[in-house]
PDB file of C-alpha atoms in Angstrom:
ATOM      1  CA  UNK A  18    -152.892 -34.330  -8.252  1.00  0.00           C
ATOM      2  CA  UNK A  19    -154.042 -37.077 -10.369  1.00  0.00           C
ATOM      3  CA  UNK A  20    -151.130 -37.812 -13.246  1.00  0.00           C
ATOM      4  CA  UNK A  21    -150.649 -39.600 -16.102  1.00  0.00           C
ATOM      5  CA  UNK A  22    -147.658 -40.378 -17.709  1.00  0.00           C
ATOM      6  CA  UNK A  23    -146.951 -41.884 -21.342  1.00  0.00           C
ATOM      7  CA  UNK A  24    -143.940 -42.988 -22.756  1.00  0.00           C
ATOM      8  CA  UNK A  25    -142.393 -45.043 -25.244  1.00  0.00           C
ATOM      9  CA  UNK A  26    -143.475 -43.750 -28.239  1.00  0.00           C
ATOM     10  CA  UNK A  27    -140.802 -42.887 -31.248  1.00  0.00           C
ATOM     11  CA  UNK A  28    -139.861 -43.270 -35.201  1.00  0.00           C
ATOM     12  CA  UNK A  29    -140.066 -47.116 -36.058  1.00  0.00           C
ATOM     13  CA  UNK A  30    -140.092 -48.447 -39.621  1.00  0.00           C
ATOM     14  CA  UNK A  31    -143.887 -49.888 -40.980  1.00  0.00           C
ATOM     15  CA  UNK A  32    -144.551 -53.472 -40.082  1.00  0.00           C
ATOM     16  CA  UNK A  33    -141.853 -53.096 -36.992  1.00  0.00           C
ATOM     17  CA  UNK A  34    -143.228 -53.012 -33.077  1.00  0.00           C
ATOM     18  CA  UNK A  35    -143.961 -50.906 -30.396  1.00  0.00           C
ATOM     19  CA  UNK A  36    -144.616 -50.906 -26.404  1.00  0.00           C
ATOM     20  CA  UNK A  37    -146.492 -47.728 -24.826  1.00  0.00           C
ATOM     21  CA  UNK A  38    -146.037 -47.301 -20.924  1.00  0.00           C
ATOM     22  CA  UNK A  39    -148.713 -45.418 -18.860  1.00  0.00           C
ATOM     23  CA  UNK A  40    -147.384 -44.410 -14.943  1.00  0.00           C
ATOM     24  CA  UNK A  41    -150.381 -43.760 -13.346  1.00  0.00           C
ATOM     25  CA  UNK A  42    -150.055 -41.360  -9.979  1.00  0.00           C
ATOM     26  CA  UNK A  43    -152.098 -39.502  -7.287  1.00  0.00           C
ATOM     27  CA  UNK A  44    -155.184 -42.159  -7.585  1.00  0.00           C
ATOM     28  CA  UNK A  45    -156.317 -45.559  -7.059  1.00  0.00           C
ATOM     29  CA  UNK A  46    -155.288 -47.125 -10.298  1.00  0.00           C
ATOM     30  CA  UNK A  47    -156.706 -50.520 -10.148  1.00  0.00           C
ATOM     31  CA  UNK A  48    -160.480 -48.515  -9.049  1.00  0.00           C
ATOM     32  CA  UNK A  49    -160.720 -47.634 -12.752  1.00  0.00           C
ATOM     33  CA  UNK A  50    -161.198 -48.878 -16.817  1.00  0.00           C
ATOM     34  CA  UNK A  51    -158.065 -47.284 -18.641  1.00  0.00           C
ATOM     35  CA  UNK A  52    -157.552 -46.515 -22.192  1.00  0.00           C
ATOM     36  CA  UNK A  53    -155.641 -45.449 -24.893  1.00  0.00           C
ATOM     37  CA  UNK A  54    -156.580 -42.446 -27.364  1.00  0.00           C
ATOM     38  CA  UNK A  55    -154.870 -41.383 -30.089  1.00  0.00           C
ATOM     39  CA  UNK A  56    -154.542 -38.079 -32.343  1.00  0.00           C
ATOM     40  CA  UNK A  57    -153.448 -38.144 -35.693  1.00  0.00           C
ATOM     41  CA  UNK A  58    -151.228 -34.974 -36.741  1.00  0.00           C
ATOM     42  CA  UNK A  59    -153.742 -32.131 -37.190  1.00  0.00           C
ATOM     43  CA  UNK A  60    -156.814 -34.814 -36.717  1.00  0.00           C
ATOM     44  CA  UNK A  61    -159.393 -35.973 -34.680  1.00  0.00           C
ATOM     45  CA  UNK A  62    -159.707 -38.009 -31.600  1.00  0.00           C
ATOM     46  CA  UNK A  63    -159.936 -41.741 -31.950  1.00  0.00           C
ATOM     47  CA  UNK A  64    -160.456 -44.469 -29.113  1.00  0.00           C
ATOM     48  CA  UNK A  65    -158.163 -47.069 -29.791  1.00  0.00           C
ATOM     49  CA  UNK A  66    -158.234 -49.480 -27.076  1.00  0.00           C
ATOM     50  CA  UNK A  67    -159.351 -49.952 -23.599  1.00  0.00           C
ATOM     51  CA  UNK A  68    -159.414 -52.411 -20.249  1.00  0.00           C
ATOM     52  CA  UNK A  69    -161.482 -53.010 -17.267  1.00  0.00           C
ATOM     53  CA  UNK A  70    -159.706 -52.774 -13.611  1.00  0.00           C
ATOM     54  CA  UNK A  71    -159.363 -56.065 -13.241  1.00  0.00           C
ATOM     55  CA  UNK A  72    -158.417 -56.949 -17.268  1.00  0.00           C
ATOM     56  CA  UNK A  73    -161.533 -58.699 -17.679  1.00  0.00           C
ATOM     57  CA  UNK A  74    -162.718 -57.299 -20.183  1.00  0.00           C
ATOM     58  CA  UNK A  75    -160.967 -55.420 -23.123  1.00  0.00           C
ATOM     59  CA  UNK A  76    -162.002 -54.146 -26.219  1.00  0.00           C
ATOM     60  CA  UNK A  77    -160.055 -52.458 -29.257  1.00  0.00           C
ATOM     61  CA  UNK A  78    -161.156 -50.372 -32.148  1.00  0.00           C
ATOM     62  CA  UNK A  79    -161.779 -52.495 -35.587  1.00  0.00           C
ATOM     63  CA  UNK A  80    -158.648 -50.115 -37.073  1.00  0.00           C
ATOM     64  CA  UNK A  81    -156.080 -52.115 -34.447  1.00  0.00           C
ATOM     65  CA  UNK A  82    -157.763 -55.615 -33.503  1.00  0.00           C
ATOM     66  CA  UNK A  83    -155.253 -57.963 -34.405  1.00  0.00           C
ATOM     67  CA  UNK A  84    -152.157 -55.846 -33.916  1.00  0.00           C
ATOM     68  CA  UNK A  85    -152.679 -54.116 -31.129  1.00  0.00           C
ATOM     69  CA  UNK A  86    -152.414 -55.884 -27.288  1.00  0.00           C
ATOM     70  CA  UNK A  87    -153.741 -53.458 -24.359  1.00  0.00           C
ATOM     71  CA  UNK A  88    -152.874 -54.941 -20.689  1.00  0.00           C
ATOM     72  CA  UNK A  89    -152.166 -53.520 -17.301  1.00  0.00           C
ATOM     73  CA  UNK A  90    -150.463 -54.264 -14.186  1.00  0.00           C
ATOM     74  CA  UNK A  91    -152.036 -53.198 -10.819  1.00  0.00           C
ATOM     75  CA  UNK A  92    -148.894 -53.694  -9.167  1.00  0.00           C
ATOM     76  CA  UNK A  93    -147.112 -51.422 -10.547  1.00  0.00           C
ATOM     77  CA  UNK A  94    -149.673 -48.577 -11.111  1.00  0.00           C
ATOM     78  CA  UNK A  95    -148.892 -49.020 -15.464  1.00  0.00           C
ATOM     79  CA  UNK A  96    -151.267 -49.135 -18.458  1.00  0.00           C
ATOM     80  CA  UNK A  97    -149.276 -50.542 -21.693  1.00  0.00           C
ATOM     81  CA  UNK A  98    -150.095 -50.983 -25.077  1.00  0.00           C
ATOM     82  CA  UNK A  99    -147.813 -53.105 -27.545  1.00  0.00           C
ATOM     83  CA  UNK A 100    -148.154 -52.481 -31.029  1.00  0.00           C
ATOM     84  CA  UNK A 101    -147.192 -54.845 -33.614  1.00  0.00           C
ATOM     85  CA  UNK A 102    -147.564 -54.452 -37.470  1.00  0.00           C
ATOM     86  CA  UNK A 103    -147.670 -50.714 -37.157  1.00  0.00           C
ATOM     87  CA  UNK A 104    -148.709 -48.921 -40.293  1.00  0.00           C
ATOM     88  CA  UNK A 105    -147.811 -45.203 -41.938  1.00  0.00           C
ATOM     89  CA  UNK A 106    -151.859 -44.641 -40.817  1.00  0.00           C
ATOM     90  CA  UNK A 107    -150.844 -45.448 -36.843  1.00  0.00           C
ATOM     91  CA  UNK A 108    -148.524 -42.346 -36.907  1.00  0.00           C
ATOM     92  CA  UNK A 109    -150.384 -40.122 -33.839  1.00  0.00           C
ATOM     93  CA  UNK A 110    -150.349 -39.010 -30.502  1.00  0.00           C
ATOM     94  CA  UNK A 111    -151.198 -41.709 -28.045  1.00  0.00           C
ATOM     95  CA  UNK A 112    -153.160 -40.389 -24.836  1.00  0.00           C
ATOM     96  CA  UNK A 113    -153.482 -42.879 -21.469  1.00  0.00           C
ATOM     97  CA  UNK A 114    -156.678 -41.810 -20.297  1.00  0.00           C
ATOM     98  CA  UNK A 115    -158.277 -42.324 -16.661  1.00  0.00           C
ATOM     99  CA  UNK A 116    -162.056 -43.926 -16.762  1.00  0.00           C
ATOM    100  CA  UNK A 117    -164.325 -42.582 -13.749  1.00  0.00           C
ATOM    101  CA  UNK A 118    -167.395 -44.654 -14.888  1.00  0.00           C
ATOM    102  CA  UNK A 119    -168.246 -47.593 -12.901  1.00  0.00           C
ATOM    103  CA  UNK A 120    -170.750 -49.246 -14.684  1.00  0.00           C
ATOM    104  CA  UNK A 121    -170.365 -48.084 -18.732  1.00  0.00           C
ATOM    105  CA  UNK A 122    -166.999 -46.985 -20.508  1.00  0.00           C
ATOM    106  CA  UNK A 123    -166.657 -43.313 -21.744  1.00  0.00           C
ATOM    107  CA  UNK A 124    -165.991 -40.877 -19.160  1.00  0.00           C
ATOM    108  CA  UNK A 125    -161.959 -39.786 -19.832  1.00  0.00           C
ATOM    109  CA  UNK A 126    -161.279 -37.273 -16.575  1.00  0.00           C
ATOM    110  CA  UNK A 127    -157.984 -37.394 -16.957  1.00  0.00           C
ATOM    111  CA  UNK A 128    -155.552 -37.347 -19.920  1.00  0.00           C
ATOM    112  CA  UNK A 129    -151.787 -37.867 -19.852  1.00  0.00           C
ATOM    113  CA  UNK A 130    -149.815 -34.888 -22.116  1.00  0.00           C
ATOM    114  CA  UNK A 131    -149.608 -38.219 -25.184  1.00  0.00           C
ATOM    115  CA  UNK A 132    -146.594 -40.268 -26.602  1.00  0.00           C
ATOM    116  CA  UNK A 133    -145.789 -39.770 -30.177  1.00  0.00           C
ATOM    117  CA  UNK A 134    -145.629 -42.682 -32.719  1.00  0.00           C
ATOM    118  CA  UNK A 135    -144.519 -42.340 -36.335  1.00  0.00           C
ATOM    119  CA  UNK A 136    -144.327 -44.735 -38.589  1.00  0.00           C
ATOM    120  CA  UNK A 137    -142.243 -44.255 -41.715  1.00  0.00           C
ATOM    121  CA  UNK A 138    -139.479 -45.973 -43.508  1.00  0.00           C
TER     122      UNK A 138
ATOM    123  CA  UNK B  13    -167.160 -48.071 -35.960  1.00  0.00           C
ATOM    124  CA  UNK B  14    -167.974 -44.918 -38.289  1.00  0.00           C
ATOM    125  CA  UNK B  15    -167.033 -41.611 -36.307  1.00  0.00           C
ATOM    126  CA  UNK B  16    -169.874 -39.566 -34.964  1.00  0.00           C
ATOM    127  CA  UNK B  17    -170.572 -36.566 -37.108  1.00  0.00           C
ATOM    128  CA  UNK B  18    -170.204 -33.260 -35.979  1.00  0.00           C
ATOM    129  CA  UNK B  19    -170.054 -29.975 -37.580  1.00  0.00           C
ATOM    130  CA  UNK B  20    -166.322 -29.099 -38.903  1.00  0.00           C
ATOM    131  CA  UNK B  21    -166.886 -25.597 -37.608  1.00  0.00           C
ATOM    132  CA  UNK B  22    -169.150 -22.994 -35.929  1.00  0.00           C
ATOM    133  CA  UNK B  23    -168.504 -19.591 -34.586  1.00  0.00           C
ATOM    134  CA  UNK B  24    -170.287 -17.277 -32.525  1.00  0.00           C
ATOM    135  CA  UNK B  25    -169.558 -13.153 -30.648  1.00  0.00           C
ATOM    136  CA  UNK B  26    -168.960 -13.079 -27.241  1.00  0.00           C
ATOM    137  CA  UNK B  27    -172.406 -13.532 -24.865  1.00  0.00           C
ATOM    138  CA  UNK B  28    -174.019 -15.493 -27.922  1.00  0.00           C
ATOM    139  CA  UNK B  29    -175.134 -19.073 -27.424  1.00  0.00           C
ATOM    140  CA  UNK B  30    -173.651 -22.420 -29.906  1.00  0.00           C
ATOM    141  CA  UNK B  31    -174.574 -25.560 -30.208  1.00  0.00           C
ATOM    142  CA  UNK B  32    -172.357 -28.274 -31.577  1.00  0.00           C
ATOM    143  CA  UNK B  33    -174.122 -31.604 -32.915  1.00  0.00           C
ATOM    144  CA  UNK B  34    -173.291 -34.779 -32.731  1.00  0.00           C
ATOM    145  CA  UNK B  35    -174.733 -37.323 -35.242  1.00  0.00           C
ATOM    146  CA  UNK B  36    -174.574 -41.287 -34.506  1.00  0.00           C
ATOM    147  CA  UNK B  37    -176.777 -44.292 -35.088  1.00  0.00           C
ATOM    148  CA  UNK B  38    -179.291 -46.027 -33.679  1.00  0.00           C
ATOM    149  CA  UNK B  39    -176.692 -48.275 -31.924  1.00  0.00           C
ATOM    150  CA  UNK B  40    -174.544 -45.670 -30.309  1.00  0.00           C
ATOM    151  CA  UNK B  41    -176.176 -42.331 -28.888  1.00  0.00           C
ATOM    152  CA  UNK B  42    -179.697 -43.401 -30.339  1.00  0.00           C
ATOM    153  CA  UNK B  43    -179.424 -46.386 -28.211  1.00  0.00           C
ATOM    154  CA  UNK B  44    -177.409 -44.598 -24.711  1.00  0.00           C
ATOM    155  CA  UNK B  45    -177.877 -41.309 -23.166  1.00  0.00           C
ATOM    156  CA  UNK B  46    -174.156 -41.935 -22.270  1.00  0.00           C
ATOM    157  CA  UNK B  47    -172.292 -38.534 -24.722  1.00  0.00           C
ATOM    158  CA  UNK B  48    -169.486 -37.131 -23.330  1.00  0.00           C
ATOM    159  CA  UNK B  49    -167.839 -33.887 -24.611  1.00  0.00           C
ATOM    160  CA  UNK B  50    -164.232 -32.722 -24.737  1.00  0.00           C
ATOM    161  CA  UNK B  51    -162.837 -29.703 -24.884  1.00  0.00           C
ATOM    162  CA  UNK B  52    -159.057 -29.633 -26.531  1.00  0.00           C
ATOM    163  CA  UNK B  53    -156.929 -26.646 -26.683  1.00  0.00           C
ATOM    164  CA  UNK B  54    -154.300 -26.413 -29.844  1.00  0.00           C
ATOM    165  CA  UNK B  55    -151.159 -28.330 -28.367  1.00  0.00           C
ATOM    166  CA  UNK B  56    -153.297 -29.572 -25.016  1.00  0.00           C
ATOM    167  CA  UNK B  57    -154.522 -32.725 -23.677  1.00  0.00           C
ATOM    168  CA  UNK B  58    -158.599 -32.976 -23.968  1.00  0.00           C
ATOM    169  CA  UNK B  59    -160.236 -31.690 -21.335  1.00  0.00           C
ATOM    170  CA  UNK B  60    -163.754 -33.807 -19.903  1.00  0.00           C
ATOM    171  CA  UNK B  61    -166.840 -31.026 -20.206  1.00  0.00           C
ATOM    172  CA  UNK B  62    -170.367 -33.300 -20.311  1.00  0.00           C
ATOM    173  CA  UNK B  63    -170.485 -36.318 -19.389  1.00  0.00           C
ATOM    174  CA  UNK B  64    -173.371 -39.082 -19.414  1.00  0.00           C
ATOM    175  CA  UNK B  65    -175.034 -36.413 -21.691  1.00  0.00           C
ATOM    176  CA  UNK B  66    -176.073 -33.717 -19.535  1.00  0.00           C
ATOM    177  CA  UNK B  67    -174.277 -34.330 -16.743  1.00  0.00           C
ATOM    178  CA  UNK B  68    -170.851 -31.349 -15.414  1.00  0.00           C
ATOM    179  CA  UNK B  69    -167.933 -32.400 -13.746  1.00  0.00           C
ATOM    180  CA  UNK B  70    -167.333 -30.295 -10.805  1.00  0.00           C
ATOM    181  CA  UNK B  71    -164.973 -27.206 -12.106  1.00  0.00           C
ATOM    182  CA  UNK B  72    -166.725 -26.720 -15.326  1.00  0.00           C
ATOM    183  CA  UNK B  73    -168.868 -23.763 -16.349  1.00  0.00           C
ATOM    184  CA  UNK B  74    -172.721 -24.008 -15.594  1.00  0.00           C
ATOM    185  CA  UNK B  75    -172.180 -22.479 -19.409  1.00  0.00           C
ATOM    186  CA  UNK B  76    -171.794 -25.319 -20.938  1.00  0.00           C
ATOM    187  CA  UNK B  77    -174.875 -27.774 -21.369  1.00  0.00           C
ATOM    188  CA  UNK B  78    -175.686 -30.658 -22.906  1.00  0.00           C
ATOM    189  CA  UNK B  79    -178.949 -32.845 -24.707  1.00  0.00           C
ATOM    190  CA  UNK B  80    -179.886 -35.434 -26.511  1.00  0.00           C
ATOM    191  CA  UNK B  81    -183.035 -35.915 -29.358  1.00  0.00           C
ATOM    192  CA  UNK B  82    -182.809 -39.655 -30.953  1.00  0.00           C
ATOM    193  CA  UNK B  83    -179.720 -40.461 -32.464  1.00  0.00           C
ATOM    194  CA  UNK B  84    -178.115 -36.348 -32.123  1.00  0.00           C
ATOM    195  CA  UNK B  85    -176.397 -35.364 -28.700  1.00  0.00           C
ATOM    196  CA  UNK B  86    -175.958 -31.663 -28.558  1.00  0.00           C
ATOM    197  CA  UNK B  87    -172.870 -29.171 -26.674  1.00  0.00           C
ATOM    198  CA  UNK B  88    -174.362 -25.982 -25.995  1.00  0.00           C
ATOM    199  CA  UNK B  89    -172.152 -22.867 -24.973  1.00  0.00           C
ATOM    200  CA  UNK B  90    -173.393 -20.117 -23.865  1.00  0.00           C
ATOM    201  CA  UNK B  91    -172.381 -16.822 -23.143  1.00  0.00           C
ATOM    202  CA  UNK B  92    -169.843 -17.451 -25.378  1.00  0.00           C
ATOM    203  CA  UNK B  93    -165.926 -16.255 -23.741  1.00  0.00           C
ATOM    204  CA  UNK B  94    -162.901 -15.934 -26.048  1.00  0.00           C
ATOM    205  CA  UNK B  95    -161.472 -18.762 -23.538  1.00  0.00           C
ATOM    206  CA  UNK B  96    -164.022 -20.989 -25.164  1.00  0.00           C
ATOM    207  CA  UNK B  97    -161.980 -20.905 -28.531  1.00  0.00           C
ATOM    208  CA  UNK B  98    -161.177 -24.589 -28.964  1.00  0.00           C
ATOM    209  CA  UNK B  99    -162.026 -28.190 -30.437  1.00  0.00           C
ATOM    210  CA  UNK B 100    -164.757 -29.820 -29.359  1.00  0.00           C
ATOM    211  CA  UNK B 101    -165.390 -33.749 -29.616  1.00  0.00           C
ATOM    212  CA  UNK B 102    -168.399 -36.082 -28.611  1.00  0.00           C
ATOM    213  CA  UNK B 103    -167.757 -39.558 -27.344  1.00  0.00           C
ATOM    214  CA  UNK B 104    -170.406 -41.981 -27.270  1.00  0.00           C
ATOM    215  CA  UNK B 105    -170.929 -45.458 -25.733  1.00  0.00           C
ATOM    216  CA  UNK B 106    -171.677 -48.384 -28.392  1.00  0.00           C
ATOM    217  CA  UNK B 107    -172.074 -51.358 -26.090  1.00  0.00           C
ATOM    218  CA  UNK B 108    -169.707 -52.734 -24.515  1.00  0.00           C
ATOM    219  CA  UNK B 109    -166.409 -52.668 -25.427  1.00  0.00           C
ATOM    220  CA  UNK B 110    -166.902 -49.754 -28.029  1.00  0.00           C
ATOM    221  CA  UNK B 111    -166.449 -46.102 -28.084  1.00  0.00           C
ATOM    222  CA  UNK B 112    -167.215 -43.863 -30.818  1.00  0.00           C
ATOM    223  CA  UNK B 113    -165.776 -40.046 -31.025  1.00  0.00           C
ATOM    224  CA  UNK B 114    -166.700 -37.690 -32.949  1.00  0.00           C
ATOM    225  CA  UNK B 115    -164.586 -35.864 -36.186  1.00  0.00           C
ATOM    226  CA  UNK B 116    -164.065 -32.653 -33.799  1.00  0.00           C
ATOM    227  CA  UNK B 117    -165.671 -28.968 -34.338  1.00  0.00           C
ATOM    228  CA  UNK B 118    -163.373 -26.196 -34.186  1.00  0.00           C
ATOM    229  CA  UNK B 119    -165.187 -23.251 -32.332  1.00  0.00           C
ATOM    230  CA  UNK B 120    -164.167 -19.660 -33.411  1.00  0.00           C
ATOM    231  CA  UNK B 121    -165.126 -17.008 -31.119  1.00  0.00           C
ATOM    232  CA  UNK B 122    -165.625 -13.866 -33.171  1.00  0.00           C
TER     233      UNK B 122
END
């Protein structure tokens, strides 16, 4: 059974940084686009970041360009995403999601159970 | 990158028909026919429902449907089931590089 598994996430102070792990299992990991979603307590879903299968091309939401670094590594079947600067407004639930389009991003088949940041002094 | 708009809420009986909207520009689902929908339970991971629009991924009910007129995608339900009680978010395509959801719809089944 396809699985995904975050980790990493935790209290750290505003301004301070943080490294998200994704273990991918069960599929072809480097067949697929990855991202990261995140959930705000008691608030919507919002893409935050994401990475073609080869980490040619990447692209981030305007909210964490700058701050946030999304990368990969084949090898080891792992999605990561290091946040620096992190704000009171990053506190959420961070999904790893699996990408099953081949030619477009936007098709999330599988979702890990989500890492939880908060940010707060 | 302005969030989609859907409906904060609808609600239908059981064996009724919804339909959740989904607003965007002319740059995101005016411009693809590439919506997806997600289904999230309270304390649950999303769950992938309609993809590329219309399209199901095998496993999910022939119930659930979905459309597209100009820059609105629509989620439609029917023969609504209490099991269908849940969030609902559209996801669209913005070029690449961008995705867009949507602010969520919470669907109460009377």
């Amino acid at each position: 059974e396809v699985q995904l598994v975050e980790s990493g996430g935790g209290l750290v102070q505003p301004g301070r940084s943080l490294r998200l792990s994704c273990a991918a299992s069960d599929f072809t990991f480097d067949d697929y686009p990855m991202h990261w979603v995140r959930q705000a307590p008691g608030k919507g879903l919002e893409w935050v970041s994401g990475i073609s299968w080869n980490s040619n091309t990447i692209g981030y939401a305007d909210s964490v360009r700058g701050r946030f670094t999304i990368s990969r590594d084949n090898a080891k079947n792992s999605l990561y995403l290091q946040m620096n600067s992190l704000r009171p407004e990053d506190t959420a639930l961070y999904y790893c999601a699996k990408d099953s389009s081949t030619w477009y991003w936007g098709r999330f088949d599988c979702w890990g159970q989500g890492t939880l940041v908060t940010v707060s002094s | 990158q302005s969030a989609l708009t859907q409906p904060a809420s609808v609600s239908g009986s059981p064996g009724q028909s919804i339909t959740i909207s989904c607003t965007g520009t002319s740059s995101d689902v005016g411009s693809y026919n590439l919506v997806s929908w997600y289904q999230q339970h309270p304390g649950k991971a999303p769950k992938l429902m309609i993809y590329e629009g219309n399209k199901r991924p095998s496993g999910v009910s022939t119930r659930f449907s979905g459309s597209k007129s100009g820059n609105t995608a629509s989620l439609t339900i029917s023969g609504l089931q209490a099991e269908d009680e849940a969030d609902y978010y559209c996801c669209s395509y913005a070029g690449i590089t961008t995705l867009i959801f949507g602010g969520g719809t919470k669907l109460t089944v009377l």
